[in-house]
Amino acid sequence: MYNRIALFRTEAGLSRKDLAEAVDVNPQTIGYLERGDYKPSLELAMKIAAQFDVPIELIFSFTPFESVADALRRS
Amino acid sequence: MYNRIALFRTEAGLSRKDLAEAVDVNPQTIGYLERGDYKPSLELAMKIAAQFDVPIELIFSFTPFESVADALRRS
DNA sequence: AATTATTGTTGTGTTAACACAACAATAACG
DNA sequence: CGTTATTGTTGTGTTAACACAACAATAATT
């Protein structure tokens, strides 16, 4: 399971602690998710997606995300 | 957490056993999910959504889904 | 009516997603 | 330089999402 939590989080100017408070989990949990140490529950994934106002599929994927450079080049 | 698994499943002509095999879980697990006895992992939710080829948000929601009648009336 | 498929219920066991604490390493800032 | 914020690491404990088994109830099929 790949994710772009860190990407969205830093762009939003949030620390892990900030995001953790926003979605109501322990700050360590955000770190574990970003590193891929464990996979989120659907509930947590939905809260994170809601926080950045994007669909879940933009943040979580079974296949690797393309680089930001490539994505912007395509857009 | 509300879901429309049963709705999509029956429309697709699948039994719980069928869907369970398609997303590689125990048939009981589908029953538990449909009844709301427990919430899916993100991984399972994504597999189910992929099975019906719709975004996760069409199947799972924090708020109740409108009735099929209302949805069709609106469309 | 008999058989088979589907669904629901109960129970037990395992694993991983969490919470929480403590501390080290590094980065940012006064 | 000293302080503070941020991130990473390790460890322990709890809970819920699963697997699996057995069986009852109902629906569908022959």
Tab-separated table of C-alpha atoms (C1' of nucleotides) in Angstrom:
chain	number	residue	atom	x	y	z
A	1	MET	CA	0.000	0.000	0.000
A	2	TYR	CA	1.533	3.276	-1.166
A	3	ASN	CA	0.566	6.680	0.191
A	4	ARG	CA	1.257	10.360	-0.268
A	5	ILE	CA	0.337	11.496	3.211
A	6	ALA	CA	3.645	13.289	3.783
A	7	LEU	CA	3.324	15.105	0.468
A	8	PHE	CA	-0.129	16.460	1.203
A	9	ARG	CA	0.721	17.153	4.813
A	10	THR	CA	3.837	19.216	4.143
A	11	GLU	CA	2.171	21.122	1.340
A	12	ALA	CA	-0.591	21.988	3.776
A	13	GLY	CA	2.065	23.229	6.204
A	14	LEU	CA	1.157	20.699	8.857
A	15	SER	CA	3.435	18.814	11.211
A	16	ARG	CA	2.656	15.198	12.016
A	17	LYS	CA	1.366	16.376	15.341
A	18	ASP	CA	-0.942	18.832	13.584
A	19	LEU	CA	-2.363	16.197	11.279
A	20	ALA	CA	-2.664	13.718	14.123
A	21	GLU	CA	-4.776	16.176	16.090
A	22	ALA	CA	-6.887	16.983	13.054
A	23	VAL	CA	-7.785	13.347	12.446
A	24	ASP	CA	-7.736	12.415	16.125
A	25	VAL	CA	-4.954	9.837	16.340
A	26	ASN	CA	-1.634	9.544	18.145
A	27	PRO	CA	1.162	11.491	16.380
A	28	GLN	CA	3.229	8.292	16.152
A	29	THR	CA	0.447	6.767	14.095
A	30	ILE	CA	0.951	9.345	11.344
A	31	GLY	CA	4.643	8.508	11.286
A	32	TYR	CA	3.945	4.810	11.019
A	33	LEU	CA	1.546	5.412	8.139
A	34	GLU	CA	3.890	7.723	6.239
A	35	ARG	CA	6.713	5.200	6.470
A	36	GLY	CA	4.390	2.398	5.412
A	37	ASP	CA	5.004	0.578	8.685
A	38	TYR	CA	1.321	-0.131	8.773
A	39	LYS	CA	-1.793	0.404	6.728
A	40	PRO	CA	-4.621	2.677	7.840
A	41	SER	CA	-8.151	1.657	8.641
A	42	LEU	CA	-10.723	2.844	6.140
A	43	GLU	CA	-11.995	5.214	8.783
A	44	LEU	CA	-8.619	6.872	9.270
A	45	ALA	CA	-7.948	6.964	5.537
A	46	MET	CA	-11.255	8.750	5.001
A	47	LYS	CA	-10.495	11.269	7.737
A	48	ILE	CA	-7.088	12.014	6.206
A	49	ALA	CA	-8.550	12.371	2.715
A	50	ALA	CA	-11.263	14.660	4.094
A	51	GLN	CA	-8.615	16.769	5.797
A	52	PHE	CA	-7.001	17.499	2.423
A	53	ASP	CA	-10.333	17.538	0.619
A	54	VAL	CA	-9.348	14.938	-1.965
A	55	PRO	CA	-10.628	11.449	-2.791
A	56	ILE	CA	-8.961	8.561	-1.010
A	57	GLU	CA	-7.508	7.299	-4.276
A	58	LEU	CA	-5.309	10.412	-4.538
A	59	ILE	CA	-3.583	9.551	-1.263
A	60	PHE	CA	-3.622	5.754	-1.130
A	61	SER	CA	-2.895	3.256	-3.879
A	62	PHE	CA	-1.924	-0.361	-4.416
A	63	THR	CA	0.469	0.779	-7.139
A	64	PRO	CA	3.239	3.374	-6.763
A	65	PHE	CA	2.360	7.007	-7.364
A	66	GLU	CA	4.057	8.831	-10.194
A	67	SER	CA	6.462	11.558	-9.165
A	68	VAL	CA	5.152	15.051	-8.579
A	69	ALA	CA	7.342	16.210	-11.455
A	70	ASP	CA	5.698	13.734	-13.837
A	71	ALA	CA	2.218	14.539	-12.578
A	72	LEU	CA	2.736	18.263	-13.103
A	73	ARG	CA	4.285	17.698	-16.497
A	74	ARG	CA	1.171	15.770	-17.504
A	75	SER	CA	-1.248	18.392	-16.201
B	1	MET	CA	-19.693	3.837	8.976
B	2	TYR	CA	-22.427	3.202	6.418
B	3	ASN	CA	-21.987	1.006	3.348
B	4	ARG	CA	-23.799	-0.142	0.248
B	5	ILE	CA	-21.936	-3.398	-0.266
B	6	ALA	CA	-25.115	-5.493	-0.413
B	7	LEU	CA	-26.652	-3.135	-2.951
B	8	PHE	CA	-23.718	-3.318	-5.340
B	9	ARG	CA	-23.221	-7.007	-4.725
B	10	THR	CA	-26.796	-8.061	-5.486
B	11	GLU	CA	-26.980	-5.806	-8.515
B	12	ALA	CA	-23.839	-7.521	-9.784
B	13	GLY	CA	-25.545	-10.868	-9.225
B	14	LEU	CA	-22.994	-12.015	-6.690
B	15	SER	CA	-23.527	-14.040	-3.535
B	16	ARG	CA	-21.514	-13.204	-0.439
B	17	LYS	CA	-19.404	-16.209	-1.184
B	18	ASP	CA	-18.761	-14.921	-4.704
B	19	LEU	CA	-17.696	-11.504	-3.498
B	20	ALA	CA	-15.618	-13.015	-0.729
B	21	GLU	CA	-13.686	-15.074	-3.250
B	22	ALA	CA	-13.260	-12.087	-5.551
B	23	VAL	CA	-11.691	-9.966	-2.835
B	24	ASP	CA	-10.018	-12.873	-1.091
B	25	VAL	CA	-11.644	-12.890	2.343
B	26	ASN	CA	-13.759	-15.306	4.353
B	27	PRO	CA	-17.443	-15.266	3.322
B	28	GLN	CA	-18.436	-14.461	6.904
B	29	THR	CA	-16.387	-11.281	6.646
B	30	ILE	CA	-18.643	-9.964	3.882
B	31	GLY	CA	-21.666	-10.639	6.069
B	32	TYR	CA	-20.122	-8.821	9.004
B	33	LEU	CA	-19.334	-5.825	6.804
B	34	GLU	CA	-22.787	-5.658	5.233
B	35	ARG	CA	-24.454	-5.719	8.641
B	36	GLY	CA	-22.055	-3.073	9.942
B	37	ASP	CA	-20.775	-5.456	12.602
B	38	TYR	CA	-17.340	-4.230	11.796
B	39	LYS	CA	-15.575	-1.744	9.575
B	40	PRO	CA	-13.299	-2.798	6.720
B	41	SER	CA	-9.608	-2.131	6.433
B	42	LEU	CA	-8.679	0.363	3.734
B	43	GLU	CA	-7.193	-2.501	1.784
B	44	LEU	CA	-10.419	-4.502	1.776
B	45	ALA	CA	-12.505	-1.415	1.049
B	46	MET	CA	-10.332	-0.670	-1.978
B	47	LYS	CA	-10.629	-4.253	-3.229
B	48	ILE	CA	-14.408	-4.129	-2.924
B	49	ALA	CA	-14.609	-0.764	-4.672
B	50	ALA	CA	-12.337	-2.074	-7.432
B	51	GLN	CA	-14.576	-5.107	-7.831
B	52	PHE	CA	-17.524	-2.858	-8.669
B	53	ASP	CA	-15.335	-0.333	-10.465
B	54	VAL	CA	-16.496	2.647	-8.415
B	55	PRO	CA	-14.724	5.046	-6.041
B	56	ILE	CA	-14.663	4.062	-2.386
B	57	GLU	CA	-16.874	6.997	-1.489
B	58	LEU	CA	-19.768	5.454	-3.440
B	59	ILE	CA	-19.728	2.394	-1.201
B	60	PHE	CA	-18.590	3.703	2.182
B	61	SER	CA	-19.610	6.867	4.009
B	62	PHE	CA	-19.660	8.410	7.464
B	63	THR	CA	-23.156	9.710	6.739
B	64	PRO	CA	-26.162	7.636	5.637
B	65	PHE	CA	-26.655	7.064	1.916
B	66	GLU	CA	-29.759	8.405	0.282
B	67	SER	CA	-32.226	5.783	-0.919
B	68	VAL	CA	-31.838	4.328	-4.367
B	69	ALA	CA	-35.222	5.822	-5.230
B	70	ASP	CA	-34.032	9.320	-4.301
B	71	ALA	CA	-30.728	8.871	-6.092
B	72	LEU	CA	-32.454	7.786	-9.288
B	73	ARG	CA	-34.995	10.564	-9.006
B	74	ARG	CA	-32.124	13.070	-8.809
B	75	SER	CA	-30.234	11.612	-11.757
C	1	DA	C1'	-41.038	-32.892	-1.044
C	2	DA	C1'	-36.225	-33.196	-1.110
C	3	DT	C1'	-32.058	-30.963	-2.065
C	4	DT	C1'	-29.073	-27.241	-2.428
C	5	DA	C1'	-27.692	-22.386	-1.975
C	6	DT	C1'	-27.690	-18.438	0.747
C	7	DT	C1'	-27.710	-16.035	4.837
C	8	DG	C1'	-27.430	-15.468	9.885
C	9	DT	C1'	-25.531	-16.692	14.498
C	10	DT	C1'	-22.220	-18.078	17.896
C	11	DG	C1'	-17.757	-19.113	19.342
C	12	DT	C1'	-12.585	-19.322	19.407
C	13	DG	C1'	-8.011	-17.829	17.878
C	14	DT	C1'	-4.530	-14.708	15.587
C	15	DT	C1'	-2.693	-10.573	13.990
C	16	DA	C1'	-2.096	-5.884	13.092
C	17	DA	C1'	-3.802	-1.284	13.831
C	18	DC	C1'	-3.977	1.516	17.012
C	19	DA	C1'	-2.632	4.202	22.043
C	20	DC	C1'	0.896	5.704	24.937
C	21	DA	C1'	5.546	6.404	26.993
C	22	DA	C1'	10.343	7.383	26.762
C	23	DC	C1'	14.200	8.921	24.575
C	24	DA	C1'	17.706	9.956	20.671
C	25	DA	C1'	18.816	12.660	16.524
C	26	DT	C1'	18.317	16.327	13.806
C	27	DA	C1'	16.483	20.792	12.304
C	28	DA	C1'	14.807	25.396	13.194
C	29	DC	C1'	15.020	29.392	15.891
C	30	DG	C1'	15.884	32.648	19.633
D	1	DC	C1'	25.054	28.397	21.847
D	2	DG	C1'	20.973	27.058	24.095
D	3	DT	C1'	16.215	26.020	23.374
D	4	DT	C1'	12.398	24.197	21.105
D	5	DA	C1'	10.028	21.687	17.378
D	6	DT	C1'	10.030	17.834	14.527
D	7	DT	C1'	10.995	13.332	13.369
D	8	DG	C1'	12.553	8.585	14.213
D	9	DT	C1'	13.066	4.420	17.187
D	10	DT	C1'	11.896	1.017	20.573
D	11	DG	C1'	8.861	-1.144	23.635
D	12	DT	C1'	4.430	-2.556	25.900
D	13	DG	C1'	-0.587	-3.059	26.002
D	14	DT	C1'	-5.399	-3.151	24.050
D	15	DT	C1'	-8.822	-3.816	20.730
D	16	DA	C1'	-11.007	-4.913	16.580
D	17	DA	C1'	-10.519	-6.848	12.022
D	18	DC	C1'	-9.893	-10.646	10.264
D	19	DA	C1'	-9.838	-16.473	9.678
D	20	DC	C1'	-12.198	-20.587	10.473
D	21	DA	C1'	-15.641	-23.974	12.194
D	22	DA	C1'	-20.222	-25.508	13.165
D	23	DC	C1'	-24.880	-25.209	12.784
D	24	DA	C1'	-29.761	-23.102	12.239
D	25	DA	C1'	-33.083	-20.717	9.273
D	26	DT	C1'	-34.742	-19.464	5.136
D	27	DA	C1'	-34.928	-19.222	0.066
D	28	DA	C1'	-34.317	-21.212	-4.397
D	29	DT	C1'	-34.213	-25.074	-7.370
D	30	DT	C1'	-35.147	-29.622	-9.155
